[in-house]
mmCIF file of C-alpha atoms in Angstrom:
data_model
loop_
_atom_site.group_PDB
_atom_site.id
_atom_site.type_symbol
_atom_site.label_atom_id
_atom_site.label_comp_id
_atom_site.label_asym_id
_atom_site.label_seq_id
_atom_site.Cartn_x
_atom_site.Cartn_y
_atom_site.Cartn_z
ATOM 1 C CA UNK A 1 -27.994 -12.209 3.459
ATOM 2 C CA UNK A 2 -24.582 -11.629 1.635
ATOM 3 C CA UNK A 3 -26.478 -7.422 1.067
ATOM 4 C CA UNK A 4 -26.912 -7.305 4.587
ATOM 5 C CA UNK A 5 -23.234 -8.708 5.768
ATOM 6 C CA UNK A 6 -21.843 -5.832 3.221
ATOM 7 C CA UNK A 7 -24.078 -4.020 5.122
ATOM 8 C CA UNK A 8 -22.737 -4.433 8.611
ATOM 9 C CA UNK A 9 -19.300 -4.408 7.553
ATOM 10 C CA UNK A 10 -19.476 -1.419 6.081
ATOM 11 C CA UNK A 11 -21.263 0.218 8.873
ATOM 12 C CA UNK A 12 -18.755 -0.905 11.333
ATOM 13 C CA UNK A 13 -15.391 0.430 8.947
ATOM 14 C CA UNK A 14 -17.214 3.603 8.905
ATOM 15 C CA UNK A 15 -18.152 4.255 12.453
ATOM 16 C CA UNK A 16 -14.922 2.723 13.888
ATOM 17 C CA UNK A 17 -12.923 5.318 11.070
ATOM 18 C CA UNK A 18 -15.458 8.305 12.209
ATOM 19 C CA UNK A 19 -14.226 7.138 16.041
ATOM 20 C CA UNK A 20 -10.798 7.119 15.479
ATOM 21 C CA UNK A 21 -11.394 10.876 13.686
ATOM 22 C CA UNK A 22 -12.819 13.026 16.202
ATOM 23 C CA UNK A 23 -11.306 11.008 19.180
ATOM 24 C CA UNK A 24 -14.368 11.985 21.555
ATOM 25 C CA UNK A 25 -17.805 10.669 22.201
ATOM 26 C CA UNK A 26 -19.594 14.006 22.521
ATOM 27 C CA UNK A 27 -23.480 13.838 21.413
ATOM 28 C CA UNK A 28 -22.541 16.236 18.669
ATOM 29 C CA UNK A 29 -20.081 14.171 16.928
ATOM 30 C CA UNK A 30 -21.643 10.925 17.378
ATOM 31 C CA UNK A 31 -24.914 12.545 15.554
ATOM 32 C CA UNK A 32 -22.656 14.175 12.899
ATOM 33 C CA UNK A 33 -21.073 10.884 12.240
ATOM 34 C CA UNK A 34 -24.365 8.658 11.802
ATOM 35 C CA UNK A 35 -25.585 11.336 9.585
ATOM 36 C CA UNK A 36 -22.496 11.269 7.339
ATOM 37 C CA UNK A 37 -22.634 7.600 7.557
ATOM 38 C CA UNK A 38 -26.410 7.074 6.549
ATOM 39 C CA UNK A 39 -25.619 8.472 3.655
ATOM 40 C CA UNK A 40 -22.255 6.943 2.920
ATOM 41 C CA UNK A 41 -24.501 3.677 2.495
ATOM 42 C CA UNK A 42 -26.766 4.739 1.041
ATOM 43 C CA UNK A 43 -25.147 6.004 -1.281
ATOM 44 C CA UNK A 44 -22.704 3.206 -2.244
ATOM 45 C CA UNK A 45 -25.857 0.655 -2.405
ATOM 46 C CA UNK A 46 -25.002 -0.450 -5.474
ATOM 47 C CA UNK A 47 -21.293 -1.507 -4.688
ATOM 48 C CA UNK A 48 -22.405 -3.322 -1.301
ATOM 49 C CA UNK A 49 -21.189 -6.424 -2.476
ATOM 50 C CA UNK A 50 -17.428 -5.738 -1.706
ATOM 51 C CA UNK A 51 -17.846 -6.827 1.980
ATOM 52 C CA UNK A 52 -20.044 -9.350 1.189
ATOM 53 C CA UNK A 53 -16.926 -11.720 1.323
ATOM 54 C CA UNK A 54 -16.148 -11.365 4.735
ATOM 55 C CA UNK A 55 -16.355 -14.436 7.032
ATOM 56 C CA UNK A 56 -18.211 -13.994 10.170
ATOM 57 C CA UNK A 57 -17.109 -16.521 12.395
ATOM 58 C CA UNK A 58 -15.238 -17.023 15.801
ATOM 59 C CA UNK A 59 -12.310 -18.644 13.441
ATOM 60 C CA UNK A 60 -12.532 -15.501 11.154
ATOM 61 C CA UNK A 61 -12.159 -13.268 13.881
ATOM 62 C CA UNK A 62 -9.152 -15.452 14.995
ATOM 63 C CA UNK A 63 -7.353 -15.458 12.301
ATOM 64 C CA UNK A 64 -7.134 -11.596 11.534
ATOM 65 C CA UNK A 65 -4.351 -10.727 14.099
ATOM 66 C CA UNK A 66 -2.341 -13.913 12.855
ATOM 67 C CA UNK A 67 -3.146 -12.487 9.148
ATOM 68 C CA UNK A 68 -1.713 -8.462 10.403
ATOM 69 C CA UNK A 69 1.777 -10.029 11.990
ATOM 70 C CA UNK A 70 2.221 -11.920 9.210
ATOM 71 C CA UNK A 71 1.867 -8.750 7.001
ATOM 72 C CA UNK A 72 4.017 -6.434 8.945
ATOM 73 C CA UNK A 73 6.745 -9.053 9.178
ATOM 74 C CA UNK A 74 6.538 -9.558 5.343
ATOM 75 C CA UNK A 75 6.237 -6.046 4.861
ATOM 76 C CA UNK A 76 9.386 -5.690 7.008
ATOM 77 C CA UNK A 77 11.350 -8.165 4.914
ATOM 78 C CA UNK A 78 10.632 -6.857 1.465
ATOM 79 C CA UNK A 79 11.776 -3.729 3.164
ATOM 80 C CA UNK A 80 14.990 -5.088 4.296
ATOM 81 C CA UNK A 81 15.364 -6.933 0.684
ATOM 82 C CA UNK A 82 14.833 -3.971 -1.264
ATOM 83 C CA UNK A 83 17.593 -1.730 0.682
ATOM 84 C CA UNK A 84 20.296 -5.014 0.075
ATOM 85 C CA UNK A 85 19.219 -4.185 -3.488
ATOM 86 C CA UNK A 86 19.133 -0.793 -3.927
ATOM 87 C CA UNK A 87 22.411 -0.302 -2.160
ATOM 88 C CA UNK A 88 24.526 -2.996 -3.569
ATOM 89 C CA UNK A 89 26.607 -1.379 -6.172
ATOM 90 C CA UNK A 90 26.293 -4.012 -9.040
ATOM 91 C CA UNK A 91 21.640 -3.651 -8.758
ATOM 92 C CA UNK A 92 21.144 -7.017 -8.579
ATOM 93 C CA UNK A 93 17.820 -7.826 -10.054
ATOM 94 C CA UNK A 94 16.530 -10.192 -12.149
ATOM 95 C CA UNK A 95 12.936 -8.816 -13.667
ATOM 96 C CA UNK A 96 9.970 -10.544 -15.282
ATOM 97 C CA UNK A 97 6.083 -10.506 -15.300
ATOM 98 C CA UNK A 98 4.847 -13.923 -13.638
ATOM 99 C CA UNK A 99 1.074 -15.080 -13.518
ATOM 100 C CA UNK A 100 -0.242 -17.012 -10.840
ATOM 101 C CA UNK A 101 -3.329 -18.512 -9.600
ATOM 102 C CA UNK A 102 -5.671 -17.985 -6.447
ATOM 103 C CA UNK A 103 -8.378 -19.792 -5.041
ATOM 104 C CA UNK A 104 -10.327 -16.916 -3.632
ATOM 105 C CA UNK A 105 -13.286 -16.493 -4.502
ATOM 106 C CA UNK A 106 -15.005 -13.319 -3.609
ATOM 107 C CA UNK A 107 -13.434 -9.601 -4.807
ATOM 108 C CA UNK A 108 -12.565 -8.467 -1.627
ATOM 109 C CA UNK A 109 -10.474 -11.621 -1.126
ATOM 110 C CA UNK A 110 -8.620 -10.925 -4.239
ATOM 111 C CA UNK A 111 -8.516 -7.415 -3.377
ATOM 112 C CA UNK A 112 -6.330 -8.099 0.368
ATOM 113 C CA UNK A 113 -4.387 -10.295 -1.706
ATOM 114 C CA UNK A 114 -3.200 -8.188 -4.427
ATOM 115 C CA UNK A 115 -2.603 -5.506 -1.947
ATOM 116 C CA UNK A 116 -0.459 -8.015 0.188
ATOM 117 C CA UNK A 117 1.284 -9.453 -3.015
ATOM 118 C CA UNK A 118 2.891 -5.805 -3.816
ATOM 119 C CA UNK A 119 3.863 -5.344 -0.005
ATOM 120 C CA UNK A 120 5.708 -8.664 0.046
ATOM 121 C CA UNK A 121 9.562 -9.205 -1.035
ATOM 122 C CA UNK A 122 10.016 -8.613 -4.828
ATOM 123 C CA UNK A 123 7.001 -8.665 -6.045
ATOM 124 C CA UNK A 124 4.011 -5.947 -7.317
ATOM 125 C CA UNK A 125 0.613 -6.639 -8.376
ATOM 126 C CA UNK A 126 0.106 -5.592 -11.744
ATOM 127 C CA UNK A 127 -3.574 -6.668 -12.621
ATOM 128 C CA UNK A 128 -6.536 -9.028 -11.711
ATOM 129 C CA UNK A 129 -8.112 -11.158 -14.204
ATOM 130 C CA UNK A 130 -10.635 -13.930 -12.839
ATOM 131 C CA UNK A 131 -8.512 -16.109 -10.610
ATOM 132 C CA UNK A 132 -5.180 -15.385 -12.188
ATOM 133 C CA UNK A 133 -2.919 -12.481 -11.022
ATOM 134 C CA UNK A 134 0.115 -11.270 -12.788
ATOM 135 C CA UNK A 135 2.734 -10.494 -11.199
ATOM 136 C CA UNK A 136 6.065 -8.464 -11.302
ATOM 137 C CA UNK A 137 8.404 -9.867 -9.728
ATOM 138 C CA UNK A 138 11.897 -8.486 -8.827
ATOM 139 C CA UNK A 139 14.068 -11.570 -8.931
ATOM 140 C CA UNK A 140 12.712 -14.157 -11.101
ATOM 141 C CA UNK A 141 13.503 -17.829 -10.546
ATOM 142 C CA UNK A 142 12.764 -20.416 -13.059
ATOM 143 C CA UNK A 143 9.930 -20.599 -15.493
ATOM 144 C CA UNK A 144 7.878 -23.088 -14.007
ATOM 145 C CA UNK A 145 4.097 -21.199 -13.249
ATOM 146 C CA UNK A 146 2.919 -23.789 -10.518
ATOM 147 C CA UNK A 147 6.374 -22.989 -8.494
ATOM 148 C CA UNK A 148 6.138 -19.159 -8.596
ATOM 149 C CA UNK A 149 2.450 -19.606 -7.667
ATOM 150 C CA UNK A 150 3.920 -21.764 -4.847
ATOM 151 C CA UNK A 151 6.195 -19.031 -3.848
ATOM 152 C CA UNK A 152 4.510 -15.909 -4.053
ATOM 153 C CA UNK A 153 0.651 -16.746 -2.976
ATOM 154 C CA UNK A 154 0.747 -19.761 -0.792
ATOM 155 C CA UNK A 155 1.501 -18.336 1.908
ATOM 156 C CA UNK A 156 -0.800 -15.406 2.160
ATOM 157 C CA UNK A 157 -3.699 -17.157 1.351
ATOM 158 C CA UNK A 158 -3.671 -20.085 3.746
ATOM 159 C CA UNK A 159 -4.062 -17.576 6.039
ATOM 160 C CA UNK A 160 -6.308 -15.606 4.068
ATOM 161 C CA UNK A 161 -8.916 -18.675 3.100
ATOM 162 C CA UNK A 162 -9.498 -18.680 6.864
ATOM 163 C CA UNK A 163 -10.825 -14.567 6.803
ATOM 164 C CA UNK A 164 -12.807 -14.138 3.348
ATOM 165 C CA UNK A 165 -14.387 -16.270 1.142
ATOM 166 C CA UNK B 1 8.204 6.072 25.173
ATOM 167 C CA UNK B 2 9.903 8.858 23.764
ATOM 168 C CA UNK B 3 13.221 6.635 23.036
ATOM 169 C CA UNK B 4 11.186 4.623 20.788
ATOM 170 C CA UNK B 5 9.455 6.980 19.135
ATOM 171 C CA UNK B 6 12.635 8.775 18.642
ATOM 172 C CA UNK B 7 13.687 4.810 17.192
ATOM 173 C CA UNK B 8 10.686 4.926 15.037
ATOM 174 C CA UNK B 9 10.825 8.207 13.319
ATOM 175 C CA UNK B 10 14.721 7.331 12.713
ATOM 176 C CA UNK B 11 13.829 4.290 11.209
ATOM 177 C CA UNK B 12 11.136 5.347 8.921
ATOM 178 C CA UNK B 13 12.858 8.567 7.685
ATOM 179 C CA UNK B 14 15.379 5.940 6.784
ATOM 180 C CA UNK B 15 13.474 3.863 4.755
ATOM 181 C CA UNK B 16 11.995 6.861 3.254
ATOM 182 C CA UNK B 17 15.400 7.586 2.018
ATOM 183 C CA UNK B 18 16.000 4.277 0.707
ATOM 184 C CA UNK B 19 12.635 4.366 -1.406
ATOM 185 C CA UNK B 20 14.285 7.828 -3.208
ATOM 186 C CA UNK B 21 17.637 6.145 -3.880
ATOM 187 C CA UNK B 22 15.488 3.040 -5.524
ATOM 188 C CA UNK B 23 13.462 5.679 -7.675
ATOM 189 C CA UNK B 24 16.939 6.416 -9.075
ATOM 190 C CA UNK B 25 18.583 4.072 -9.630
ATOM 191 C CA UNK B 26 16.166 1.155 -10.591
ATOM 192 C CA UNK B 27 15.707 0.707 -14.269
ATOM 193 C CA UNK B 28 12.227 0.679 -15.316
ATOM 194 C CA UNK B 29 9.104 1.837 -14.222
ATOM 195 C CA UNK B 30 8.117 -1.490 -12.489
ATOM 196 C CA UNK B 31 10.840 -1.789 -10.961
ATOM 197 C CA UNK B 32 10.861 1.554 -9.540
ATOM 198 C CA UNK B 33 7.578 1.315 -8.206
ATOM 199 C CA UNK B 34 8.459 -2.120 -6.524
ATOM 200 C CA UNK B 35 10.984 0.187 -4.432
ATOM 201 C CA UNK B 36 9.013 3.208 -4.073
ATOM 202 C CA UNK B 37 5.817 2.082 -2.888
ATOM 203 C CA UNK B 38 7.694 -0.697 -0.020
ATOM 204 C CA UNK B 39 10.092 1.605 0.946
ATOM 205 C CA UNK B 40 7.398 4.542 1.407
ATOM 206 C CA UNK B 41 4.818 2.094 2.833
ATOM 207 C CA UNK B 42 7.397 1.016 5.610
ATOM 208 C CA UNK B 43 8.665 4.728 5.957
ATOM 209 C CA UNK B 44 5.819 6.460 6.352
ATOM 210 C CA UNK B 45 4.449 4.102 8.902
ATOM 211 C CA UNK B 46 7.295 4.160 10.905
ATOM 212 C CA UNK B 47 7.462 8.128 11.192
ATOM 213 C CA UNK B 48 3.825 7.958 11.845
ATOM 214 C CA UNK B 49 3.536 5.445 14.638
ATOM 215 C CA UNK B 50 6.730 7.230 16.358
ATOM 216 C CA UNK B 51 5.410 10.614 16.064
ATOM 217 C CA UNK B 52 2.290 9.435 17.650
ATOM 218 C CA UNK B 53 4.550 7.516 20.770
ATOM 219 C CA UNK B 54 5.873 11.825 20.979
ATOM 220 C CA UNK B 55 2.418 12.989 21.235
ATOM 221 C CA UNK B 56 0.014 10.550 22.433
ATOM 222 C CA UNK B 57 -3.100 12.400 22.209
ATOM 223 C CA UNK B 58 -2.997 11.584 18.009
ATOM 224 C CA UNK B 59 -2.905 8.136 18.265
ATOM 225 C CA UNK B 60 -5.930 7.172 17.235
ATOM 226 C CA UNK B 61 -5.764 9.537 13.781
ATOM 227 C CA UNK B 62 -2.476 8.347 13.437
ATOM 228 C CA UNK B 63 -4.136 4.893 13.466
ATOM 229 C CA UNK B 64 -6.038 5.538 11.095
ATOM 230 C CA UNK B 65 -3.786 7.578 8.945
ATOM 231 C CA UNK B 66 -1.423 4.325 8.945
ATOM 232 C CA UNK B 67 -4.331 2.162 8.069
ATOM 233 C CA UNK B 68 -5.142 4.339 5.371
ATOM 234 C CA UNK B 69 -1.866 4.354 4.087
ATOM 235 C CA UNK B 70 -0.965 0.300 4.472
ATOM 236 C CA UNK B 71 -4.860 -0.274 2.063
ATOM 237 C CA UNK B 72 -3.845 2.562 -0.368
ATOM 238 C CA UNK B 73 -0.018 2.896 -1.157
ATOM 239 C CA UNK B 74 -0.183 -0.762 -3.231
ATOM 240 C CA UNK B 75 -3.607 0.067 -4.842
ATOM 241 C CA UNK B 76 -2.430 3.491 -6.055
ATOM 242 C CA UNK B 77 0.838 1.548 -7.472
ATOM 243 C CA UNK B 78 -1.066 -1.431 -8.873
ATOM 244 C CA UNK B 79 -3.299 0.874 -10.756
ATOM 245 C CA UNK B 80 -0.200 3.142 -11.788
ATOM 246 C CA UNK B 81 1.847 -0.227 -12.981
ATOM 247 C CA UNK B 82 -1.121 -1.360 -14.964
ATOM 248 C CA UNK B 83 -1.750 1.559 -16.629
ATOM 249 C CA UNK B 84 2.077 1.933 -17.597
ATOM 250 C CA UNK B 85 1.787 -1.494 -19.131
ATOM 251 C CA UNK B 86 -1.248 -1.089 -20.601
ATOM 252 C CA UNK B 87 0.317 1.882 -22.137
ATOM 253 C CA UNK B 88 3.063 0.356 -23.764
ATOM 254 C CA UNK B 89 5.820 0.635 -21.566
ATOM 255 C CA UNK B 90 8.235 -2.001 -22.094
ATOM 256 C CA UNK B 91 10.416 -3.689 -19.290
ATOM 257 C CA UNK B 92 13.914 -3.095 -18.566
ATOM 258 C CA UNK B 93 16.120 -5.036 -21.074
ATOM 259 C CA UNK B 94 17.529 -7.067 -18.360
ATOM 260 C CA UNK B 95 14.232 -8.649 -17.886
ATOM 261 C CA UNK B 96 14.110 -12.505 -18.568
ATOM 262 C CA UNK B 97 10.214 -13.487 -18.308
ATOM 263 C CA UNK B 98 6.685 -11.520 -19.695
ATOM 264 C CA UNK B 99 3.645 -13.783 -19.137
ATOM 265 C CA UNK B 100 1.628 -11.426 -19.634
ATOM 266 C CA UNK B 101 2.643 -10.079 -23.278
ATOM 267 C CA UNK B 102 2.404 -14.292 -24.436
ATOM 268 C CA UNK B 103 -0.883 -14.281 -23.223
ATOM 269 C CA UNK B 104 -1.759 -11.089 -24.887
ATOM 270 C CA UNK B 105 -0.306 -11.922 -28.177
ATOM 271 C CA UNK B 106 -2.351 -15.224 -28.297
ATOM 272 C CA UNK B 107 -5.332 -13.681 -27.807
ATOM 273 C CA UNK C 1 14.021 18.465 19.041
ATOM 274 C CA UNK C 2 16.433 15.983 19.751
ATOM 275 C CA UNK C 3 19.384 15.515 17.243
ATOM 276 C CA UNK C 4 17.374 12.170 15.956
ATOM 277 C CA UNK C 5 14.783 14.334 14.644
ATOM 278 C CA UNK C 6 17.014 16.605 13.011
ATOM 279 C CA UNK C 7 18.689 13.641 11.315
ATOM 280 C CA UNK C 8 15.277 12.118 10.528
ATOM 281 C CA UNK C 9 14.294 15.510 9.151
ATOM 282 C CA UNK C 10 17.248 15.367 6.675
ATOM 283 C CA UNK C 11 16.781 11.871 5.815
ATOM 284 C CA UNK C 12 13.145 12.960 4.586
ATOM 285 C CA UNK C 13 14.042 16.105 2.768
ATOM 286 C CA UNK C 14 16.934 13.762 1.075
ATOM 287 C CA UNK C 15 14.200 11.231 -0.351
ATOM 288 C CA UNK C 16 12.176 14.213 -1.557
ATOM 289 C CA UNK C 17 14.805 15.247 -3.016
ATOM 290 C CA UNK C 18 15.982 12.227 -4.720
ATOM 291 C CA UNK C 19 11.723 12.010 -5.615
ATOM 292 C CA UNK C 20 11.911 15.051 -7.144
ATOM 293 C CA UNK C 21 14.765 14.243 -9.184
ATOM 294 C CA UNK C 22 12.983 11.259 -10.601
ATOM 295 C CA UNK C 23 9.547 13.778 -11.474
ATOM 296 C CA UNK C 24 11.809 16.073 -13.129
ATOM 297 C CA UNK C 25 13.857 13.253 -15.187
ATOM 298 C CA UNK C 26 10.898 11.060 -16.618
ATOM 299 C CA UNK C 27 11.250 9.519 -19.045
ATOM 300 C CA UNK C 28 7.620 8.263 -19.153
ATOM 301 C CA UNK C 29 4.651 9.987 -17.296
ATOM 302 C CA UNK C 30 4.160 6.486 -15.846
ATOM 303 C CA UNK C 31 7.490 7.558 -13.903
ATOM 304 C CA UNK C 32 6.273 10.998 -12.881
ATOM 305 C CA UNK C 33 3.398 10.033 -11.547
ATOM 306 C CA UNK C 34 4.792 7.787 -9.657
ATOM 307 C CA UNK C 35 7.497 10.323 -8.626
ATOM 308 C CA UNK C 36 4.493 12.474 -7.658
ATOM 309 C CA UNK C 37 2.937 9.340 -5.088
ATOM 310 C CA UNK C 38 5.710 9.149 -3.606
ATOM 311 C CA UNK C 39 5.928 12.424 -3.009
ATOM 312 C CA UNK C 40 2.888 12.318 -1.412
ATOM 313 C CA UNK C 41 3.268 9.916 1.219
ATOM 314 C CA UNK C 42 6.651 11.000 1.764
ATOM 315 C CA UNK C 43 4.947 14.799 2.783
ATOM 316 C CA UNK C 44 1.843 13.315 4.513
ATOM 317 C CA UNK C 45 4.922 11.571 6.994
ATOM 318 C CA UNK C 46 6.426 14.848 7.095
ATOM 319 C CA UNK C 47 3.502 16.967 8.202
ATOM 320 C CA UNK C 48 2.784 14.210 10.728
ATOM 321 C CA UNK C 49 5.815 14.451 12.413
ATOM 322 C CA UNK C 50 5.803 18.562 11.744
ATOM 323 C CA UNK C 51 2.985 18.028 13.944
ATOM 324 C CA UNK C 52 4.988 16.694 16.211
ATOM 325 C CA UNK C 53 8.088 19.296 16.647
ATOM 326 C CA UNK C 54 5.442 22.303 16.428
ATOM 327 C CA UNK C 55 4.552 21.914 19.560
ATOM 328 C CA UNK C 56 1.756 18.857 19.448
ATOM 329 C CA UNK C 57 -1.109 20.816 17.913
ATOM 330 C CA UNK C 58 -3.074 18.140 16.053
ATOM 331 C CA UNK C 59 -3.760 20.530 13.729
ATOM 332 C CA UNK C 60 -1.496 19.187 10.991
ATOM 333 C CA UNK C 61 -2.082 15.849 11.384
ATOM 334 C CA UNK C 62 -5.549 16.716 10.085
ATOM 335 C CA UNK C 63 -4.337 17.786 7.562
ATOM 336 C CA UNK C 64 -1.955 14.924 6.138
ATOM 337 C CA UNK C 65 -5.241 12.594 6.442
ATOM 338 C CA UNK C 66 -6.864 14.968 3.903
ATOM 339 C CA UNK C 67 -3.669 15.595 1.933
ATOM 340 C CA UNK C 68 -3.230 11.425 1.658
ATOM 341 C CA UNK C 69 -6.855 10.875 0.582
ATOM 342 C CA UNK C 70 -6.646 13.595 -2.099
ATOM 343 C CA UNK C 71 -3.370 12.525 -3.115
ATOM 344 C CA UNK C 72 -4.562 8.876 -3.160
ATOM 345 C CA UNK C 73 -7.694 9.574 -5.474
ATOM 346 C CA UNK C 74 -5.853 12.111 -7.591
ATOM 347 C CA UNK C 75 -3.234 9.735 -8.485
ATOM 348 C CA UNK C 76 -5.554 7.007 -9.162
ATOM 349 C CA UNK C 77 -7.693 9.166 -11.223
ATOM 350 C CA UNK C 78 -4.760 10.073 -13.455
ATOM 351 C CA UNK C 79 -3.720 6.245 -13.727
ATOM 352 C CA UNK C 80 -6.546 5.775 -15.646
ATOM 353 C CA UNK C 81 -6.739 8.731 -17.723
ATOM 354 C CA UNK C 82 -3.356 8.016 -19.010
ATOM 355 C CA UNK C 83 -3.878 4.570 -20.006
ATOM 356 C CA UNK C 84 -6.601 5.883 -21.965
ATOM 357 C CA UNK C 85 -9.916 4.203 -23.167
ATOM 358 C CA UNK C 86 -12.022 2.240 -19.579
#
């Protein structure tokens, strides 16, 4: 079941990708595209697992444009936060290496969230190990590990929770 | 539409700008890729969306292309900030917390 | 071309430049490859809004999707070459 939901997923990415590509639905291209795509999968059947992680559900589907806006306007902000940085004449920054925890489960949960960590104010992914991420983190504040957990992940993976497993 | 493109592009090439002054002047490697890859992330999608208000007819490449770029630009810089680390790069002196090196050194 | 694009233009050849500084200074390779990704996404924008001014052949917008995926995978590839070992 979880094979054939990595499956589908991956189907879908590629065809909607191969869509956006050559912008027409001429026979040609659509026949071109399921070609390359048949052997996209199978070719990557050993790594079909990464989708597996995916929710399908009404809820899931739901809560993908509320995940996006949150993104972009956290993407935004760490924007605006790094210029005030890089522009104020005396740097200021405050440096360290944090490590946090997550609840997801599957890889490709970890995976959006890593990817969302570095795009959010001050902070970068550095690596993955089991449920624990660490961290670098622009402007560190205390030393307390549940709080920077509490500031850094909560927020994305509420929302997240709802979308992958 | 072509005001806001015009909006876009300006704000984007801005950004873009900002990410080259934080490769300067930042102090470390982590921190530098903390401005770079935001900065560019931002910037790039910003020129790309406006371009594609200029000329419609690439919207849905330029779709993709800033899909692309919002799933890749923090993987690339993850991987690159690991490897640094892994590598032996130490953080700026000014830094005031390493979890990672305690947990390393217990091990 | 309006005078926004011009200004946009300059903007982008500015962080390139400032990029470029930071590839030729170092100090670590860590720094220059990073140097290098950013000077990738920073050209892929450029030729996408080249595109643009050249008179809206799509023609160079296929090739910034290329030039990012190459990019991409060549700077991840060398990520992990230079931490050595894995």
């Amino acid at each position: 079941m979880r094979k054939w939901k990595g499956t589908f997923a991956l189907l879908f990415l590629l065809a909607v990708s191969w869509l956006l590509i050559v912008s027409s639905v001429a026979f040609v291209e659509l026949i071109a595209g399921a070609v390359a795509i048949v052997v996209i999968v199978l070719l990557t059947h050993r790594s079909r697992d990464l989708f597996g992680g995916l929710r399908l559900s009404l809820k899931a589907l739901l809560f993908t444009p509320i995940y996006l806006m949150v993104f972009l306007w956290q993407l935004i902000r760490s924007n605006l936060d790094i210029a005030r940085r890089v522009l104020s004449p005396s740097l200021p920054i405050n440096p360290g290496i944090v490590k946090v925890q997550t609840q997801l489960q599957s890889s490709l949960g970890k995976l959006i969230l890593a990817n969302s960590i570095t795009l959010t104010p001050g902070t970068l992914t550095l690596d993955v190990e089991g449920s624990s991420l660490y961290v670098h983190w622009v402007d560190v504040k205390g030393t307390d590990a549940d709080a920077a957990t509490q500031s850094i992940v909560a927020g994305f993976e509420r929302t997240l929770m709802e979308v992958v497993e | 539409m072509v005001i806001l493109g015009n909006i876009l592009i300006f704000i984007g090439s801005l950004f873009l700008a900002l990410g080259g002054l934080g490769l300067i002047r930042m102090p470390d490697v982590y921190n530098r890729l903390q401005a770079g890859t935001k900065a560019t992330t931002l910037g790039a999608m910003g020129v790309i969306l406006g371009s594609a208000f200029l000329a419609p007819e690439m919207l849905t490449k330029a779709v993709l292309l800033i899909v692309f770029i919002a799933m890749a630009n923090p993987v690339s810089s993850s991987t690159i900030g690991r490897s640094a680390y892994k590598g032996g790069v130490p953080l700026a002196s000014r830094s005031v917390r390493d979890d990672w090196e305690k947990e390393e050194a217990a091990e | 071309m309006t005078p926004i694009i011009i200004v946009s233009l300059v903007l982008i050849g500015l962080s390139a430049l400032l990029t470029v500084i930071r590839l030729l200074a170092g100090p670590t390779p860590f720094d220059r490859l990073m140097a290098s990704d950013t000077l990738t996404v920073i050209a892929t924008a450029f030729l996408v809004l080249f595109s643009v001014i050249s008179g809206g052949t799509d023609l160079y917008i296929d090739v910034a999707i290329v030039y990012a995926v190459i990019g991409f995978i060549g700077v991840v590839t060398i990520a992990r070459f230079l931490k050595g070992g894995k």
